[in-house]
Coordinates of N, CA and C in Angstrom, one line a residue:
Chain U
E1 N -179.9 -9.8 161.0 CA -178.4 -10.1 160.7 C -178.2 -9.8 162.4
T2 N -176.8 -10.7 162.3 CA -176.4 -11.3 163.9 C -175.4 -10.2 164.3
G3 N -174.7 -9.4 163.6 CA -173.9 -8.4 164.2 C -172.6 -8.6 164.4
V4 N -172.5 -9.7 163.8 CA -171.1 -10.3 163.8 C -170.4 -10.2 162.1
T5 N -169.0 -9.4 162.0 CA -168.9 -9.1 161.1 C -167.3 -9.2 160.8
Q6 N -167.4 -10.2 159.8 CA -165.9 -10.6 159.1 C -165.6 -10.0 157.7
S7 N -164.4 -9.5 157.5 CA -163.7 -9.6 156.8 C -162.4 -9.9 156.5
P8 N -161.6 -10.5 155.3 CA -162.5 -10.2 154.0 C -163.3 -10.7 153.7
T9 N -164.0 -10.7 152.8 CA -165.2 -11.8 152.2 C -164.9 -13.1 151.8
H10 N -164.0 -12.8 150.7 CA -162.9 -13.4 150.1 C -161.9 -13.2 149.8
L11 N -160.4 -14.1 149.5 CA -159.3 -14.4 149.5 C -159.1 -14.9 149.1
I12 N -158.1 -15.2 147.8 CA -157.0 -15.9 147.5 C -155.7 -16.1 147.8
K13 N -154.9 -16.7 148.3 CA -153.4 -16.8 148.6 C -152.8 -18.0 148.1
T14 N -151.5 -18.0 148.1 CA -150.9 -19.2 147.3 C -150.2 -19.9 148.6
R15 N -150.0 -20.9 148.2 CA -149.6 -22.6 149.0 C -148.0 -21.1 149.8
G16 N -147.8 -21.8 150.9 CA -146.7 -21.0 152.0 C -147.1 -19.7 152.2
Q17 N -147.9 -19.0 151.8 CA -148.5 -17.6 152.3 C -149.1 -17.8 154.0
Q18 N -149.0 -16.4 154.3 CA -149.5 -16.3 155.4 C -151.2 -15.1 155.3
V19 N -152.1 -15.7 156.3 CA -153.6 -14.8 155.7 C -154.2 -14.7 157.3
T20 N -154.1 -13.6 157.5 CA -154.8 -13.0 158.3 C -156.3 -12.7 158.2
L21 N -157.4 -13.0 158.7 CA -158.9 -12.6 158.9 C -159.3 -12.4 159.8
R22 N -160.7 -11.3 159.8 CA -160.5 -10.4 161.1 C -162.3 -10.3 161.3
C23 N -162.6 -10.3 163.0 CA -164.0 -10.2 163.0 C -163.9 -9.1 163.9
S24 N -165.6 -8.8 163.7 CA -165.8 -7.8 164.9 C -167.1 -8.6 165.8
S25 N -167.1 -8.8 166.8 CA -167.8 -9.6 167.3 C -169.3 -9.0 167.8
Q26 N -170.6 -9.2 167.8 CA -171.4 -8.5 168.8 C -171.7 -8.0 169.8
S27 N -171.9 -6.8 169.7 CA -171.7 -5.6 170.7 C -172.0 -6.1 172.5
G28 N -171.4 -6.6 173.1 CA -171.5 -6.5 174.5 C -170.8 -8.3 174.7
H29 N -170.7 -9.1 173.6 CA -170.3 -10.1 173.4 C -168.7 -10.3 173.7
N30 N -168.1 -10.8 174.6 CA -167.0 -11.0 175.3 C -165.8 -12.1 174.6
T31 N -166.8 -12.9 174.1 CA -166.2 -14.3 173.6 C -166.6 -14.8 172.0
V32 N -165.1 -14.9 171.6 CA -164.8 -15.0 169.7 C -164.9 -16.5 169.8
S33 N -165.1 -17.3 168.9 CA -164.9 -18.4 168.6 C -164.5 -18.5 167.0
W34 N -163.7 -19.3 166.3 CA -163.4 -19.3 165.0 C -163.7 -21.4 164.5
Y35 N -164.3 -20.8 163.4 CA -164.6 -22.7 163.1 C -163.9 -22.5 161.5
Q36 N -163.7 -23.6 161.0 CA -163.5 -23.6 159.3 C -164.7 -24.6 159.1
Q37 N -164.8 -24.3 157.9 CA -166.1 -25.0 157.1 C -165.4 -25.4 156.2
A38 N -165.5 -26.7 155.2 CA -164.6 -27.0 154.4 C -166.2 -27.2 153.5
L39 N -166.1 -27.3 152.3 CA -166.8 -27.4 151.4 C -167.6 -28.6 151.6
G40 N -169.3 -28.7 151.9 CA -170.1 -29.7 152.0 C -170.0 -30.4 153.6
Q41 N -169.6 -29.7 154.2 CA -169.3 -30.1 156.0 C -169.5 -29.5 156.6
G42 N -169.8 -29.9 157.9 CA -170.0 -29.2 159.3 C -169.0 -28.3 159.6
P43 N -168.8 -27.0 160.2 CA -168.1 -26.3 160.4 C -167.3 -27.3 162.1
Q44 N -165.8 -26.9 162.0 CA -164.8 -27.6 162.5 C -164.3 -26.7 163.6
F45 N -164.4 -26.8 165.0 CA -164.4 -26.0 165.8 C -162.4 -25.5 165.7
I46 N -161.9 -24.2 165.6 CA -160.2 -24.1 165.7 C -159.7 -23.5 166.8
F47 N -160.7 -22.9 167.7 CA -160.0 -22.5 168.5 C -161.2 -21.1 169.0
Q48 N -160.9 -20.8 170.3 CA -162.2 -20.1 171.3 C -161.7 -18.7 172.0
Y49 N -162.1 -17.2 171.7 CA -161.0 -16.5 173.2 C -161.8 -15.9 173.3
Y50 N -162.2 -15.6 174.8 CA -162.5 -15.5 176.5 C -161.8 -14.0 176.9
R51 N -162.3 -12.8 176.9 CA -161.3 -11.8 177.3 C -159.5 -11.8 176.7
E52 N -159.3 -11.8 175.7 CA -158.4 -11.6 174.8 C -157.1 -12.9 175.4
E53 N -157.8 -14.2 176.1 CA -157.0 -15.5 176.6 C -157.6 -16.0 175.5
E54 N -156.8 -17.3 174.9 CA -157.4 -18.4 174.7 C -157.9 -19.4 175.5
N55 N -159.2 -19.8 175.2 CA -160.3 -21.0 176.4 C -160.4 -21.9 175.7
G56 N -159.7 -22.9 175.0 CA -159.8 -23.9 174.1 C -159.5 -24.0 172.6
R57 N -159.4 -25.2 172.1 CA -158.9 -25.5 170.9 C -159.0 -26.6 170.3
G58 N -159.3 -26.2 169.4 CA -159.6 -27.9 168.9 C -158.6 -28.1 167.7
N59 N -158.8 -29.4 167.1 CA -157.3 -30.1 166.5 C -156.7 -29.2 165.5
F60 N -156.6 -28.3 165.1 CA -156.0 -27.6 164.4 C -154.3 -27.5 164.6
P61 N -153.4 -27.9 163.7 CA -151.6 -27.3 164.3 C -151.3 -25.8 164.4
P62 N -150.5 -25.5 164.6 CA -150.0 -24.5 165.7 C -149.9 -23.3 164.7
R63 N -150.1 -23.6 163.6 CA -149.8 -22.8 162.6 C -151.2 -21.8 162.1
F64 N -152.0 -22.6 163.1 CA -153.2 -21.7 163.4 C -153.6 -21.0 164.5
S65 N -153.2 -19.5 164.4 CA -153.1 -18.8 165.6 C -153.9 -17.5 165.5
G66 N -154.1 -17.1 166.9 CA -155.5 -16.0 166.7 C -155.2 -14.8 168.0
L67 N -155.2 -14.2 167.8 CA -155.7 -12.9 169.1 C -157.5 -12.2 169.1
Q68 N -157.2 -11.5 170.4 CA -158.5 -11.1 171.0 C -158.6 -9.7 171.2
F69 N -158.6 -8.7 171.0 CA -158.3 -7.3 171.2 C -159.1 -6.7 172.5
P70 N -158.7 -5.7 173.0 CA -159.9 -5.4 174.3 C -161.2 -4.6 173.7
N71 N -161.3 -4.7 172.9 CA -162.6 -4.6 172.1 C -163.8 -5.5 171.7
Y72 N -162.9 -6.4 172.0 CA -163.2 -8.0 172.0 C -162.8 -8.3 170.6
S73 N -162.7 -7.4 169.5 CA -162.7 -8.2 168.4 C -161.5 -9.4 168.0
S74 N -161.5 -9.8 167.2 CA -160.7 -10.8 166.7 C -159.9 -11.2 165.3
E75 N -159.1 -12.0 165.7 CA -157.9 -12.1 164.2 C -157.9 -14.0 164.3
L76 N -157.8 -14.6 163.3 CA -157.4 -15.6 162.6 C -156.3 -15.9 162.0
N77 N -154.6 -16.1 162.4 CA -154.2 -15.9 161.4 C -153.1 -17.6 161.0
V78 N -153.2 -17.8 159.8 CA -153.1 -18.8 159.7 C -151.8 -18.9 158.5
N79 N -150.8 -19.3 159.2 CA -149.0 -19.3 158.5 C -148.9 -20.6 157.0
A80 N -147.9 -20.6 156.5 CA -147.0 -21.6 155.8 C -148.8 -22.6 155.0
L81 N -149.7 -21.1 154.6 CA -150.9 -22.2 153.9 C -150.5 -23.5 153.0
E82 N -151.8 -24.2 153.3 CA -151.7 -25.5 152.1 C -153.0 -25.3 151.5
L83 N -153.2 -26.4 150.6 CA -154.0 -26.2 149.6 C -155.5 -26.7 150.6
D84 N -155.5 -27.4 151.6 CA -156.5 -28.2 152.3 C -157.0 -27.3 153.4
D85 N -156.1 -25.8 153.1 CA -156.9 -24.6 154.4 C -157.9 -24.4 153.6
S86 N -157.9 -24.4 152.1 CA -159.2 -23.5 151.2 C -160.7 -24.1 152.1
A87 N -161.0 -23.2 152.6 CA -162.3 -23.3 153.7 C -163.2 -21.7 153.6
L88 N -164.5 -22.3 154.0 CA -165.3 -21.0 154.7 C -164.6 -20.8 156.2
Y89 N -164.1 -19.4 156.5 CA -163.7 -19.4 158.1 C -164.4 -18.6 158.5
L90 N -165.4 -19.0 159.8 CA -166.7 -18.7 160.4 C -166.1 -18.3 161.7
C91 N -166.8 -16.9 162.2 CA -166.1 -16.5 163.5 C -167.8 -16.3 164.1
A92 N -167.7 -17.1 165.2 CA -169.0 -16.8 166.0 C -168.8 -15.9 167.5
S93 N -169.9 -15.3 167.8 CA -169.7 -14.5 168.8 C -170.7 -14.9 169.9
S94 N -170.3 -14.7 171.5 CA -171.6 -14.9 172.4 C -171.0 -14.1 173.7
L95 N -172.0 -14.4 174.8 CA -171.8 -13.8 175.6 C -171.1 -14.6 176.9
G96 N -169.8 -14.6 177.2 CA -169.8 -16.0 178.2 C -170.3 -16.7 178.7
G97 N -170.3 -18.0 178.7 CA -170.9 -18.4 179.8 C -172.2 -19.6 178.7
S98 N -172.2 -21.0 179.3 CA -173.0 -21.8 179.3 C -174.2 -21.6 178.7
G99 N -174.5 -22.3 177.2 CA -176.1 -22.1 176.9 C -176.9 -20.6 176.6
N100 N -175.6 -19.9 176.4 CA -175.8 -18.3 175.9 C -175.6 -18.4 173.8
T101 N -176.5 -18.0 173.5 CA -176.9 -17.6 171.9 C -175.4 -17.3 170.8
I102 N -175.1 -18.8 170.0 CA -173.7 -18.3 169.7 C -174.7 -18.0 168.0
Y103 N -173.7 -16.6 168.0 CA -174.0 -15.9 166.7 C -173.0 -16.3 165.3
F104 N -173.0 -16.5 164.6 CA -172.0 -16.4 163.5 C -172.6 -15.4 162.5
G105 N -170.8 -14.8 162.0 CA -170.9 -14.1 160.6 C -171.0 -14.9 159.6
E106 N -171.0 -14.0 158.2 CA -171.0 -14.3 157.0 C -169.7 -15.2 156.8
G107 N -168.5 -15.4 157.2 CA -167.6 -15.8 156.9 C -166.9 -15.4 155.5
S108 N -165.4 -15.6 156.0 CA -164.5 -15.5 155.3 C -164.1 -16.8 153.9
W109 N -164.4 -16.6 152.8 CA -164.0 -17.5 152.0 C -162.4 -17.5 151.4
L110 N -161.6 -18.4 151.9 CA -160.0 -18.8 151.6 C -159.5 -19.4 150.4
T111 N -159.2 -19.4 149.1 CA -158.8 -20.2 148.6 C -157.1 -20.5 148.1
V112 N -157.0 -21.8 148.5 CA -155.1 -21.3 148.4 C -155.1 -22.1 147.0
V113 N -154.0 -21.3 146.6 CA -153.9 -22.1 145.1 C -152.3 -22.5 144.9
Chain M
G1 N -165.6 -41.2 170.7 CA -165.6 -39.8 170.8 C -166.7 -38.9 170.3
E2 N -166.7 -37.2 170.6 CA -167.8 -36.8 170.4 C -168.1 -36.5 168.9
S3 N -170.1 -36.8 168.6 CA -170.0 -36.7 167.1 C -171.2 -36.3 167.1
V4 N -171.9 -35.6 166.0 CA -173.1 -35.4 165.7 C -173.6 -35.8 164.5
G5 N -174.4 -36.6 164.6 CA -174.6 -36.9 162.8 C -175.7 -37.1 162.0
L6 N -176.1 -37.1 161.1 CA -177.7 -37.0 160.2 C -177.8 -38.0 160.1
H7 N -179.6 -38.7 159.9 CA -179.4 -39.6 159.4 C -180.1 -39.4 157.7
L8 N -180.3 -38.2 157.2 CA -180.6 -38.0 156.0 C -179.4 -37.0 155.2
P9 N -179.0 -36.9 154.2 CA -178.1 -36.0 154.0 C -178.5 -35.1 153.1
T10 N -180.1 -35.2 152.5 CA -180.8 -34.7 151.6 C -182.3 -34.9 152.0
L11 N -183.1 -34.2 151.6 CA -184.8 -34.0 152.2 C -185.5 -33.2 150.9
S12 N -186.2 -33.5 150.5 CA -187.0 -33.2 149.6 C -188.7 -32.6 150.0
V13 N -189.1 -31.6 150.0 CA -190.4 -32.1 150.6 C -191.1 -30.7 150.3
Q14 N -192.3 -31.2 149.6 CA -193.8 -30.3 148.8 C -193.7 -28.9 149.8
E15 N -194.1 -27.9 148.8 CA -194.2 -26.9 149.7 C -195.4 -26.5 150.5
G16 N -195.6 -26.3 151.9 CA -196.8 -26.2 152.3 C -197.1 -27.4 153.2
D17 N -196.2 -28.3 153.1 CA -195.4 -29.7 153.7 C -195.0 -29.2 155.4
N18 N -195.0 -30.5 156.0 CA -194.5 -30.5 157.4 C -193.2 -30.8 156.9
S19 N -191.6 -30.5 157.7 CA -190.7 -30.8 157.4 C -190.0 -31.6 158.3
I20 N -189.4 -32.9 158.9 CA -188.7 -33.1 160.0 C -187.4 -33.2 159.6
I21 N -186.3 -32.7 160.3 CA -185.1 -32.8 160.1 C -184.3 -33.8 161.3
N22 N -183.9 -35.4 161.4 CA -183.2 -35.5 162.4 C -182.0 -35.6 162.8
C23 N -181.3 -35.8 163.7 CA -180.2 -35.7 164.1 C -180.0 -36.5 165.4
A24 N -178.8 -36.9 165.1 CA -178.3 -38.4 166.4 C -177.1 -37.6 167.0
Y25 N -176.9 -36.9 168.4 CA -175.7 -37.4 169.1 C -175.0 -38.6 169.6
S26 N -173.9 -38.3 169.8 CA -173.0 -39.6 170.3 C -172.9 -39.2 172.2
N27 N -172.5 -37.7 172.2 CA -171.9 -37.6 173.4 C -173.0 -37.2 174.7
S28 N -173.1 -38.2 175.6 CA -174.0 -38.1 177.1 C -173.9 -36.9 177.9
A29 N -173.0 -36.4 177.7 CA -172.4 -35.2 178.6 C -173.1 -33.4 177.9
S30 N -173.4 -34.1 176.5 CA -173.9 -32.9 175.7 C -175.6 -32.1 176.7
D31 N -175.4 -31.4 176.9 CA -176.8 -30.7 177.6 C -177.4 -29.6 177.1
Y32 N -177.0 -29.2 176.1 CA -177.5 -27.9 175.0 C -176.9 -28.7 173.6
F33 N -178.3 -27.8 173.0 CA -178.2 -28.4 171.3 C -178.8 -27.5 170.7
I34 N -178.4 -26.8 169.5 CA -178.8 -25.7 168.6 C -179.3 -26.5 167.2
W35 N -180.1 -25.8 166.5 CA -180.5 -25.8 165.2 C -179.9 -24.2 164.5
Y36 N -179.2 -25.1 163.5 CA -178.6 -23.6 163.0 C -179.1 -23.8 161.2
K37 N -179.2 -23.2 160.5 CA -179.7 -22.6 159.1 C -178.6 -22.4 158.2
Q38 N -178.0 -23.0 157.2 CA -177.1 -22.6 156.4 C -177.7 -22.2 154.7
E39 N -177.5 -20.6 154.4 CA -177.9 -21.0 153.0 C -176.6 -20.8 152.6
S40 N -177.3 -21.0 150.6 CA -175.6 -20.7 150.3 C -175.1 -19.3 150.0
G41 N -173.8 -19.9 150.6 CA -172.5 -18.4 150.5 C -172.9 -17.6 151.6
K42 N -173.5 -18.2 152.9 CA -173.7 -17.6 153.8 C -173.4 -18.3 155.1
G43 N -173.1 -17.3 156.4 CA -172.7 -18.1 157.6 C -173.9 -19.0 157.9
P44 N -174.0 -19.7 159.3 CA -175.4 -20.2 159.9 C -175.8 -19.5 160.9
Q45 N -177.5 -19.8 160.1 CA -178.4 -18.7 160.9 C -178.8 -19.6 162.3
F46 N -178.6 -18.8 163.4 CA -179.3 -19.4 164.3 C -181.2 -19.9 164.8
I47 N -181.5 -20.9 164.6 CA -183.1 -20.8 164.6 C -183.6 -21.0 166.1
I48 N -183.1 -22.2 166.7 CA -184.1 -22.7 167.9 C -182.9 -23.1 168.6
D49 N -183.1 -23.1 170.1 CA -182.0 -24.3 170.5 C -183.0 -24.7 171.8
I50 N -182.3 -25.5 172.7 CA -183.3 -26.7 173.7 C -182.1 -27.1 174.5
R51 N -182.2 -26.6 175.7 CA -181.0 -27.3 177.0 C -181.7 -28.7 177.3
S52 N -180.7 -29.7 178.0 CA -181.0 -31.0 178.7 C -182.4 -31.0 178.9
N53 N -182.8 -30.3 180.0 CA -183.9 -30.7 181.0 C -185.1 -30.0 180.4
M54 N -185.3 -30.2 179.3 CA -186.8 -30.0 178.3 C -186.2 -30.7 177.7
D55 N -187.8 -31.7 177.0 CA -187.9 -32.2 175.8 C -188.7 -32.0 174.6
K56 N -189.1 -30.7 174.5 CA -189.7 -29.8 173.4 C -189.6 -28.3 173.5
R57 N -189.5 -27.8 172.7 CA -189.5 -26.3 172.7 C -189.8 -25.5 171.1
Q58 N -191.1 -24.5 171.2 CA -191.4 -24.3 170.2 C -190.9 -23.1 169.8
G59 N -190.5 -22.4 168.5 CA -190.4 -21.3 168.0 C -191.5 -21.0 166.9
Q60 N -191.2 -20.2 166.4 CA -191.9 -19.2 164.9 C -192.1 -20.5 163.9
R61 N -193.0 -21.4 163.8 CA -193.2 -22.4 162.7 C -191.8 -23.3 162.8
V62 N -191.7 -23.4 163.8 CA -190.2 -24.5 164.0 C -190.6 -25.0 165.9
T63 N -189.9 -26.6 166.0 CA -190.5 -27.1 167.3 C -189.2 -27.9 167.0
V64 N -188.5 -28.1 168.2 CA -186.9 -29.3 168.2 C -187.6 -30.3 169.7
L65 N -187.4 -30.9 169.5 CA -187.6 -32.2 170.2 C -186.5 -32.9 170.4
L66 N -186.2 -33.0 172.1 CA -185.1 -33.7 172.2 C -185.4 -34.9 172.8
N67 N -184.7 -36.1 172.6 CA -185.0 -37.7 173.5 C -183.3 -37.9 174.0
K68 N -183.4 -37.5 175.2 CA -182.0 -38.2 175.3 C -181.9 -39.4 175.7
T69 N -182.7 -40.1 175.6 CA -182.9 -41.6 176.0 C -182.2 -42.4 174.9
V70 N -182.6 -41.8 173.6 CA -181.8 -42.1 172.8 C -180.8 -41.5 172.0
K71 N -180.4 -40.3 172.5 CA -179.4 -39.5 172.5 C -180.0 -38.7 170.7
H72 N -181.3 -38.3 170.6 CA -181.9 -37.9 169.2 C -182.4 -36.4 169.3
L73 N -182.1 -35.7 168.3 CA -182.7 -34.7 168.2 C -183.5 -34.8 167.2
S74 N -184.5 -34.0 166.5 CA -185.3 -33.1 165.6 C -185.9 -31.9 165.5
L75 N -185.5 -31.3 164.4 CA -186.6 -30.0 163.9 C -187.5 -30.3 162.9
Q76 N -188.3 -29.7 163.3 CA -190.1 -29.5 162.9 C -190.0 -28.7 162.0
I77 N -190.2 -28.8 160.8 CA -190.8 -26.8 160.1 C -191.8 -27.3 159.6
A78 N -193.2 -26.2 160.6 CA -194.3 -26.3 160.1 C -194.3 -25.3 158.6
A79 N -195.7 -26.0 157.3 CA -195.8 -25.3 156.3 C -194.5 -24.6 155.7
T80 N -193.5 -25.7 155.3 CA -192.7 -25.4 154.3 C -192.6 -24.1 153.6
Q81 N -191.7 -23.6 153.3 CA -191.8 -22.5 152.3 C -190.3 -22.4 151.5
P82 N -190.7 -21.8 150.2 CA -189.5 -21.7 149.7 C -188.2 -21.2 150.6
G83 N -188.6 -20.3 151.1 CA -187.3 -19.5 152.3 C -186.7 -21.0 153.2
D84 N -187.3 -21.9 153.0 CA -187.1 -22.7 154.2 C -185.9 -23.5 153.2
S85 N -185.8 -23.6 152.3 CA -184.7 -24.1 151.6 C -183.0 -23.5 151.9
A86 N -182.5 -24.5 152.1 CA -180.8 -24.4 153.3 C -180.5 -25.6 153.6
V87 N -179.3 -26.1 154.3 CA -178.5 -26.9 154.6 C -179.0 -26.6 156.2
Y88 N -179.2 -27.7 156.7 CA -179.6 -27.2 158.5 C -178.9 -28.3 159.2
F89 N -178.0 -27.4 159.9 CA -177.0 -28.5 161.2 C -177.4 -28.8 162.3
C90 N -177.4 -29.7 163.0 CA -177.7 -29.3 163.8 C -176.3 -29.4 165.1
A91 N -176.3 -28.8 166.0 CA -174.4 -28.7 167.0 C -175.2 -29.3 168.4
E92 N -174.4 -30.2 168.8 CA -174.2 -29.9 170.4 C -173.2 -29.2 171.7
N93 N -173.5 -28.9 172.5 CA -172.4 -28.2 173.3 C -172.5 -28.9 174.8
I94 N -171.4 -28.9 175.6 CA -171.1 -28.6 176.7 C -171.5 -28.0 177.7
S95 N -171.6 -27.9 178.5 CA -172.1 -26.6 179.7 C -170.5 -26.4 180.2
G96 N -169.7 -25.6 179.8 CA -168.6 -24.5 180.3 C -168.1 -24.4 179.1
N97 N -168.2 -25.5 178.2 CA -167.4 -25.5 176.9 C -168.2 -25.0 175.9
E98 N -167.8 -23.6 175.5 CA -168.5 -23.0 174.5 C -168.3 -23.5 172.9
K99 N -167.7 -24.5 172.5 CA -167.4 -25.2 171.7 C -168.4 -25.8 171.1
L100 N -168.9 -25.7 169.9 CA -170.2 -26.8 168.9 C -169.3 -27.7 168.5
T101 N -170.3 -28.7 168.2 CA -169.7 -29.9 167.6 C -171.1 -29.9 166.6
F102 N -170.7 -30.2 165.2 CA -171.9 -29.6 164.2 C -171.4 -31.2 163.4
G103 N -172.8 -31.5 163.0 CA -172.8 -32.5 162.3 C -172.3 -32.0 160.6
T104 N -172.7 -33.1 159.6 CA -172.3 -32.6 158.4 C -173.8 -31.8 157.3
G105 N -174.6 -31.9 158.1 CA -175.9 -31.2 157.8 C -177.1 -32.0 156.7
T106 N -178.2 -31.6 157.0 CA -179.3 -32.0 155.9 C -179.6 -30.9 154.8
R107 N -179.9 -31.1 153.8 CA -180.0 -30.3 152.6 C -181.2 -30.1 152.2
L108 N -182.4 -28.9 152.9 CA -183.8 -29.7 152.3 C -184.1 -28.3 151.0
T109 N -184.8 -29.2 150.3 CA -185.1 -28.7 148.9 C -186.6 -28.5 149.0
I110 N -187.2 -27.8 148.7 CA -188.9 -27.6 148.8 C -189.5 -27.4 147.2
I111 N -190.1 -28.3 147.2 CA -190.4 -28.6 146.1 C -192.1 -28.0 145.7
P112 N -192.0 -26.8 144.8 CA -193.2 -26.0 144.5 C -194.4 -26.9 144.1

């Protein structure tokens, strides 16, 4: 087990709705990243949070936003859901600094109908 | 731009044989590489990593080889077992940026 926990594990939303996904990082890890993994593809970087500040963002529109809390847990929020947002959303945590192992949670499966 | 690709999307290996999964990367600035294993319905599981100042690293039943000259990475799994069936991803990283760039993955199937 990686110590990275995500919730919910599965959810179904309607197009246009909003969703919040949650992640608890491994104990002591101050860096959390979010990835989107479409079926049959590799994970795509959404953004990273380091000590409660956004620290890098991938090619995702502003309706993808996030938060990191003082305990380093994190949320991913997606507004105005589109059908193409259906994917596995992965949270990854690490200790800040290059070359430190990055551990993933089991993900949250989002289906937009 | 940045990209990580895999030579083969699927690989079938007889149980007990060795498996070799290959990966090409295009960003010469990448200096940290990781292999992940992803089983159906689960998140990526860290297998082994290697930094660009090394060309080989061994773990338990796994070896990663890095050839910076041709920007090639490989994962060797010794004595493949049924539990090794999964999709394997290589990912690259640039120091100071913890963003990982993944390829599309190779599905490894073990033949009993």
